[in-house]
Amino acid sequence: MADPLLKIENLSVDYRRHGKRVHAVRDVSLELNEGETLGVVGESGCGKSTLAMAVLRLLPDRDSRIPGGKIFFRSQDLLALDAEPLRRIRGGQIAVIFQDPFSALNPVLTVGDQLEESMEVHGGGRDRAKTLSLLERVRLPDPERIYRAYPHQISGGQRQRACLALAIANRPALLIADEPTTALDVTLQKEILDLLDGLRRDLKMAILFITHNMGLVSQRTDRLAVMYAGEIVERGKTADVMSAPLHPYTAALLRSLPRLHKSAGKLPIIPGQPPDLSAVPGGCPFHPRCPRVFDPCAEHIPALLPHEGRSVSCHLYHSPVAAGR
Ligand code: SF4
């Protein structure tokens, strides 16, 4: 079998905040194959965006460190790459779109200039006709006008489409989409997600889709990884995870999704707050909020182990192991 396009092995990322060490990502392993879509889901602060930043090597130099782990893209160790080969991969073979398209675009360059600059940096040269066809491809109305416009002269939805054009300009093999629709209204969300689906099929891109909203990824990903307190707690095929979640946290996230055909009423919430990552509770990090907590949970850390064709870290499925942190 071919090597995965992206392989993350036992990755950990720490930050230093107010003199404290924050363990933002802990021992995360993931694989993503060519053309596949993997959703990484969890509440704010669970480490999912830090994971994306680590893949792109965009973590802040002064405050972050990677105490362990490897990231391979097409078998190249991204963490060991020098600046120049890394620059060729970033924005070329790996692209990203962020939640806030305004801050992702350069305010003093027109959309057309930004697209052409990106293609030029990656060896494609400046080509106005190609740039206009890219703007058409992301279904921007009046591409000539958008080409000449500065980011502040177009709407939020148009800016996110311009970011998408920028992301696909060099035909990446991997697109990292970090909460790409959170800042948009529901209609625009659907349009951007449909557009992403179409581009993925046409360009045969893999997508790492990062979101707090399980509803968004339920129909649009092949596999899911659910993160809590910097760790993956459940990983498997999307259809399996959505239809029969194993981990109590995954089940709680799903219960809190609004259902179109169910009578309106109060949606269940997950009690409590995600933990402060500088002081994660001992044992299972989810135990203070877990509706199924039992004896070993507060003392023993569950390991992420295979169960029924997926992986889950919960004592309900595996015998407790000795606590190690
Ligand atoms: Fe809940 Fe215990 Fe499983 Fe953690 S290990 S999710 S506390 S049942």
Short mmCIF file of C-alpha atoms and ligand atoms in Angstrom, two decimals:
data_model
loop_
_atom_site.label_atom_id
_atom_site.label_comp_id
_atom_site.label_asym_id
_atom_site.label_seq_id
_atom_site.Cartn_x
_atom_site.Cartn_y
_atom_site.Cartn_z
CA MET A 1 0.00 0.00 0.00
CA ALA A 2 1.22 3.55 -0.83
CA ASP A 3 2.57 5.71 1.97
CA PRO A 4 0.01 8.17 3.37
CA LEU A 5 0.16 11.70 2.00
CA LEU A 6 0.43 13.07 5.54
CA LYS A 7 1.58 11.06 8.51
CA ILE A 8 1.74 12.56 11.98
CA GLU A 9 3.48 10.38 14.53
CA ASN A 10 3.23 10.89 18.29
CA LEU A 11 3.27 14.67 17.94
CA SER A 12 3.30 16.88 21.02
CA VAL A 13 3.30 20.69 21.10
CA ASP A 14 3.82 22.85 24.18
CA TYR A 15 3.36 26.60 24.65
CA ARG A 16 4.78 28.81 27.33
CA ARG A 17 2.08 31.12 28.74
CA HIS A 18 2.56 33.39 31.76
CA GLY A 19 5.47 31.27 32.92
CA LYS A 20 3.48 28.02 32.65
CA ARG A 21 3.91 25.13 30.19
CA VAL A 22 0.70 24.45 28.28
CA HIS A 23 0.48 21.01 26.66
CA ALA A 24 -1.59 21.98 23.63
CA VAL A 25 -1.12 18.75 21.65
CA ARG A 26 -0.16 15.47 23.28
CA ASP A 27 1.07 12.37 21.52
CA VAL A 28 -1.17 12.74 18.45
CA SER A 29 -0.88 10.29 15.56
CA LEU A 30 -2.89 10.67 12.35
CA GLU A 31 -2.70 9.63 8.73
CA LEU A 32 -4.29 11.18 5.67
CA ASN A 33 -4.21 9.53 2.24
CA GLU A 34 -4.17 11.20 -1.18
CA GLY A 35 -7.61 12.60 -2.04
CA GLU A 36 -9.07 11.77 1.38
CA THR A 37 -10.87 14.13 3.78
CA LEU A 38 -10.15 13.88 7.48
CA GLY A 39 -12.14 15.91 10.00
CA VAL A 40 -10.49 16.94 13.27
CA VAL A 41 -13.22 17.93 15.71
CA GLY A 42 -13.35 19.27 19.24
CA GLU A 43 -14.30 22.24 21.39
CA SER A 44 -12.29 25.48 21.27
CA GLY A 45 -8.92 25.09 22.93
CA CYS A 46 -8.65 21.32 22.37
CA GLY A 47 -5.46 21.72 20.31
CA LYS A 48 -6.86 21.14 16.81
CA SER A 49 -5.66 24.46 15.34
CA THR A 50 -2.27 24.04 17.01
CA LEU A 51 -2.04 20.69 15.24
CA ALA A 52 -2.71 22.42 11.89
CA MET A 53 -0.14 25.13 12.65
CA ALA A 54 2.43 22.46 13.51
CA VAL A 55 1.90 20.73 10.14
CA LEU A 56 2.48 24.07 8.42
CA ARG A 57 5.41 24.90 10.72
CA LEU A 58 3.63 28.15 11.59
CA LEU A 59 3.88 27.86 15.36
CA PRO A 60 5.26 30.98 17.08
CA ASP A 61 9.03 30.40 17.46
CA ARG A 62 9.49 32.04 20.83
CA ASP A 63 6.62 30.54 22.77
CA SER A 64 6.17 27.07 21.34
CA ARG A 65 8.20 23.90 21.18
CA ILE A 66 7.70 20.43 19.82
CA PRO A 67 9.03 18.10 22.51
CA GLY A 68 8.37 14.97 20.46
CA GLY A 69 6.94 13.51 17.30
CA LYS A 70 7.33 13.60 13.53
CA ILE A 71 5.31 14.98 10.63
CA PHE A 72 5.84 13.37 7.24
CA PHE A 73 4.43 14.81 4.02
CA ARG A 74 5.03 12.51 1.03
CA SER A 75 7.60 10.80 3.25
CA GLN A 76 9.55 14.07 3.84
CA ASP A 77 10.04 14.96 7.48
CA LEU A 78 8.53 18.47 7.62
CA LEU A 79 10.02 19.21 11.03
CA ALA A 80 13.53 18.60 9.67
CA LEU A 81 13.17 20.66 6.47
CA ASP A 82 15.23 23.81 5.88
CA ALA A 83 13.46 27.11 5.16
CA GLU A 84 13.69 26.98 1.34
CA PRO A 85 12.24 23.48 0.73
CA LEU A 86 9.64 24.22 3.39
CA ARG A 87 8.64 27.43 1.58
CA ARG A 88 8.22 25.47 -1.67
CA ILE A 89 5.87 22.99 0.04
CA ARG A 90 3.90 25.60 2.01
CA GLY A 91 1.55 27.42 -0.34
CA GLY A 92 2.52 24.97 -3.08
CA GLN A 93 1.83 21.34 -2.19
CA ILE A 94 0.19 22.21 1.12
CA ALA A 95 -2.25 25.13 1.27
CA VAL A 96 -4.40 26.52 4.04
CA ILE A 97 -7.56 28.50 4.51
CA PHE A 98 -8.34 30.10 7.84
CA GLN A 99 -11.48 31.19 9.64
CA ASP A 100 -10.87 34.89 9.09
CA PRO A 101 -10.33 35.62 5.40
CA PHE A 102 -9.69 39.32 6.07
CA SER A 103 -6.56 38.73 8.10
CA ALA A 104 -5.43 35.97 5.71
CA LEU A 105 -5.31 38.42 2.79
CA ASN A 106 -2.79 41.22 2.37
CA PRO A 107 -4.74 44.50 2.74
CA VAL A 108 -2.39 46.53 0.52
CA LEU A 109 -2.43 44.22 -2.51
CA THR A 110 -5.32 43.61 -4.88
CA VAL A 111 -6.79 40.11 -5.03
CA GLY A 112 -5.32 39.65 -8.51
CA ASP A 113 -1.84 40.69 -7.34
CA GLN A 114 -1.95 38.28 -4.41
CA LEU A 115 -2.95 35.37 -6.60
CA GLU A 116 -0.29 36.13 -9.20
CA GLU A 117 2.38 36.65 -6.56
CA SER A 118 1.61 33.24 -5.08
CA MET A 119 1.79 31.53 -8.48
CA GLU A 120 5.03 33.38 -9.27
CA VAL A 121 6.68 32.36 -5.98
CA HIS A 122 5.87 28.74 -6.79
CA GLY A 123 7.27 28.90 -10.32
CA GLY A 124 4.03 29.45 -12.25
CA GLY A 125 4.65 33.03 -13.41
CA ARG A 126 2.09 35.83 -13.69
CA ASP A 127 -0.81 35.00 -15.97
CA ARG A 128 -3.87 37.26 -15.91
CA ALA A 129 -6.09 34.86 -17.85
CA LYS A 130 -5.25 32.02 -15.47
CA THR A 131 -5.92 34.26 -12.48
CA LEU A 132 -9.32 35.26 -13.85
CA SER A 133 -10.21 31.62 -14.49
CA LEU A 134 -9.25 30.79 -10.88
CA LEU A 135 -11.62 33.50 -9.65
CA GLU A 136 -14.34 32.02 -11.86
CA ARG A 137 -13.58 28.57 -10.57
CA VAL A 138 -14.38 29.63 -7.00
CA ARG A 139 -17.61 31.12 -8.38
CA LEU A 140 -16.79 34.75 -7.74
CA PRO A 141 -19.16 37.02 -9.62
CA ASP A 142 -17.53 39.58 -11.93
CA PRO A 143 -13.96 38.22 -11.76
CA GLU A 144 -12.56 41.34 -13.50
CA ARG A 145 -13.82 43.52 -10.65
CA ILE A 146 -12.58 41.14 -7.94
CA TYR A 147 -9.20 40.90 -9.67
CA ARG A 148 -8.73 44.66 -9.29
CA ALA A 149 -10.30 44.91 -5.81
CA TYR A 150 -8.51 45.24 -2.47
CA PRO A 151 -9.74 42.88 0.27
CA HIS A 152 -11.71 45.64 2.04
CA GLN A 153 -13.67 46.32 -1.17
CA ILE A 154 -15.31 42.87 -1.31
CA SER A 155 -17.75 41.07 1.01
CA GLY A 156 -16.82 38.45 3.65
CA GLY A 157 -18.08 35.57 1.50
CA GLN A 158 -16.17 36.90 -1.51
CA ARG A 159 -13.01 37.21 0.61
CA GLN A 160 -13.30 33.56 1.68
CA ARG A 161 -13.71 32.56 -1.99
CA ALA A 162 -10.63 34.67 -2.83
CA CYS A 163 -8.73 32.81 -0.09
CA LEU A 164 -9.88 29.55 -1.61
CA ALA A 165 -8.62 30.69 -5.03
CA LEU A 166 -5.30 31.56 -3.37
CA ALA A 167 -5.19 28.15 -1.70
CA ILE A 168 -5.78 26.18 -4.91
CA ALA A 169 -3.68 28.44 -7.16
CA ASN A 170 -0.76 26.00 -7.12
CA ARG A 171 -2.89 22.83 -7.18
CA PRO A 172 -1.99 21.62 -3.68
CA ALA A 173 -2.13 17.94 -2.78
CA LEU A 174 -3.27 18.86 0.74
CA LEU A 175 -5.56 21.66 1.86
CA ILE A 176 -5.79 22.46 5.55
CA ALA A 177 -9.15 24.10 6.21
CA ASP A 178 -9.12 25.57 9.73
CA GLU A 179 -12.70 26.50 10.67
CA PRO A 180 -13.17 27.87 7.12
CA THR A 181 -16.83 28.80 7.51
CA THR A 182 -17.13 29.85 11.15
CA ALA A 183 -17.22 33.57 10.32
CA LEU A 184 -19.92 33.14 7.63
CA ASP A 185 -23.70 32.95 7.79
CA VAL A 186 -25.42 29.59 7.25
CA THR A 187 -26.19 30.08 3.54
CA LEU A 188 -22.63 31.13 2.76
CA GLN A 189 -21.31 28.25 4.88
CA LYS A 190 -23.10 25.75 2.69
CA GLU A 191 -21.93 27.43 -0.51
CA ILE A 192 -18.29 27.42 0.60
CA LEU A 193 -18.50 23.78 1.79
CA ASP A 194 -20.10 22.67 -1.49
CA LEU A 195 -17.39 24.56 -3.35
CA LEU A 196 -14.69 22.86 -1.27
CA ASP A 197 -16.24 19.44 -2.04
CA GLY A 198 -16.24 20.17 -5.77
CA LEU A 199 -12.65 21.44 -5.75
CA ARG A 200 -11.51 18.40 -3.78
CA ARG A 201 -13.02 16.09 -6.38
CA ASP A 202 -11.72 18.07 -9.38
CA LEU A 203 -8.21 18.59 -8.05
CA LYS A 204 -8.04 15.24 -6.20
CA MET A 205 -6.84 17.12 -3.08
CA ALA A 206 -6.79 15.71 0.40
CA ILE A 207 -8.42 17.95 3.01
CA LEU A 208 -7.65 18.21 6.71
CA PHE A 209 -10.86 19.82 7.94
CA ILE A 210 -10.62 21.38 11.39
CA THR A 211 -13.83 22.40 13.11
CA HIS A 212 -15.71 22.54 16.40
CA ASN A 213 -18.92 21.63 14.55
CA MET A 214 -19.53 17.90 14.06
CA GLY A 215 -22.55 18.67 11.91
CA LEU A 216 -20.30 20.25 9.27
CA VAL A 217 -18.04 17.25 8.88
CA SER A 218 -20.64 14.50 9.16
CA GLN A 219 -21.43 14.44 5.44
CA ARG A 220 -18.17 15.76 4.09
CA THR A 221 -15.33 13.69 5.52
CA ASP A 222 -14.14 10.12 5.09
CA ARG A 223 -12.72 9.80 8.57
CA LEU A 224 -12.91 11.69 11.85
CA ALA A 225 -10.54 12.32 14.73
CA VAL A 226 -12.13 13.73 17.89
CA MET A 227 -9.79 15.75 20.13
CA TYR A 228 -10.13 16.57 23.79
CA ALA A 229 -7.55 18.35 25.96
CA GLY A 230 -4.85 18.07 23.29
CA GLU A 231 -5.34 14.33 22.65
CA ILE A 232 -7.25 12.22 20.19
CA VAL A 233 -9.95 10.36 22.06
CA GLU A 234 -11.68 8.64 19.15
CA ARG A 235 -10.64 8.03 15.55
CA GLY A 236 -12.45 6.13 12.81
CA LYS A 237 -14.57 6.21 9.70
CA THR A 238 -16.98 9.13 9.80
CA ALA A 239 -20.04 6.94 9.22
CA ASP A 240 -19.08 4.67 12.16
CA VAL A 241 -18.29 7.52 14.54
CA MET A 242 -21.46 9.43 13.67
CA SER A 243 -23.80 6.43 13.86
CA ALA A 244 -22.38 4.79 16.99
CA PRO A 245 -19.90 6.97 18.89
CA LEU A 246 -17.77 5.02 21.36
CA HIS A 247 -16.18 7.73 23.49
CA PRO A 248 -18.57 9.52 25.89
CA TYR A 249 -17.16 12.88 24.71
CA THR A 250 -17.95 12.08 21.05
CA ALA A 251 -21.43 10.97 22.10
CA ALA A 252 -21.94 14.21 24.05
CA LEU A 253 -20.81 16.33 21.07
CA LEU A 254 -23.30 14.50 18.86
CA ARG A 255 -26.16 14.86 21.34
CA SER A 256 -25.61 18.62 21.40
CA LEU A 257 -26.16 18.92 17.62
CA PRO A 258 -29.47 20.46 16.57
CA ARG A 259 -31.68 17.97 14.64
CA LEU A 260 -33.93 19.21 11.89
CA HIS A 261 -36.70 16.64 12.42
CA LYS A 262 -36.73 16.56 16.22
CA SER A 263 -39.08 18.76 18.19
CA ALA A 264 -37.52 21.95 19.42
CA GLY A 265 -36.48 21.89 23.05
CA LYS A 266 -33.40 22.55 25.05
CA LEU A 267 -30.36 20.96 23.44
CA PRO A 268 -28.26 18.92 25.86
CA ILE A 269 -24.98 20.61 26.72
CA ILE A 270 -21.74 19.10 27.95
CA PRO A 271 -21.48 20.17 31.59
CA GLY A 272 -18.40 22.03 32.76
CA GLN A 273 -15.61 23.50 30.68
CA PRO A 274 -12.74 22.00 28.71
CA PRO A 275 -9.72 21.84 31.04
CA ASP A 276 -7.00 24.44 31.31
CA LEU A 277 -4.25 22.80 29.25
CA SER A 278 -1.62 23.84 31.79
CA ALA A 279 -3.43 21.82 34.49
CA VAL A 280 -5.19 18.88 32.83
CA PRO A 281 -6.92 16.65 35.41
CA GLY A 282 -5.17 13.39 36.28
CA GLY A 283 -6.50 10.11 34.95
CA CYS A 284 -8.87 10.51 32.01
CA PRO A 285 -8.88 14.25 31.15
CA PHE A 286 -12.64 14.04 30.47
CA HIS A 287 -13.54 12.47 33.82
CA PRO A 288 -14.83 15.64 35.57
CA ARG A 289 -17.43 16.06 32.76
CA CYS A 290 -18.11 12.46 31.82
CA PRO A 291 -21.62 11.04 32.38
CA ARG A 292 -20.18 7.50 32.47
CA VAL A 293 -17.26 8.10 34.84
CA PHE A 294 -16.44 5.11 37.05
CA ASP A 295 -13.78 3.96 39.48
CA PRO A 296 -10.57 3.87 37.44
CA CYS A 297 -11.24 7.07 35.49
CA ALA A 298 -9.83 9.63 37.93
CA GLU A 299 -6.60 7.73 38.46
CA HIS A 300 -5.69 5.92 35.29
CA ILE A 301 -5.03 7.47 31.90
CA PRO A 302 -6.81 5.63 29.11
CA ALA A 303 -4.67 4.81 26.06
CA LEU A 304 -5.90 5.22 22.47
CA LEU A 305 -6.37 1.59 21.44
CA PRO A 306 -8.19 -0.26 18.65
CA HIS A 307 -11.79 -1.26 19.24
CA GLU A 308 -14.29 -2.49 16.65
CA GLY A 309 -12.45 -1.09 13.63
CA ARG A 310 -11.59 2.28 15.14
CA SER A 311 -9.50 3.68 18.00
CA VAL A 312 -10.80 4.96 21.30
CA SER A 313 -9.23 6.02 24.59
CA CYS A 314 -11.70 5.09 27.32
CA HIS A 315 -11.72 2.58 30.18
CA LEU A 316 -15.16 1.40 29.11
CA TYR A 317 -13.45 -0.54 26.31
CA HIS A 318 -9.99 -1.39 27.64
CA SER A 319 -8.54 -2.37 31.00
CA PRO A 320 -6.98 0.57 32.82
CA VAL A 321 -3.24 1.09 32.52
CA ALA A 322 -1.06 2.76 35.11
CA ALA A 323 -1.19 6.55 35.14
CA GLY A 324 1.93 8.04 33.55
CA ARG A 325 1.72 11.79 34.02
FE1 SF4 B 1 -15.57 8.64 30.81
FE2 SF4 B 1 -13.95 7.10 32.17
FE3 SF4 B 1 -14.17 6.79 29.55
FE4 SF4 B 1 -12.94 8.90 30.55
S1 SF4 B 1 -12.28 6.79 30.73
S2 SF4 B 1 -14.40 8.90 28.92
S3 SF4 B 1 -14.14 9.30 32.37
S4 SF4 B 1 -15.77 6.45 31.09
#
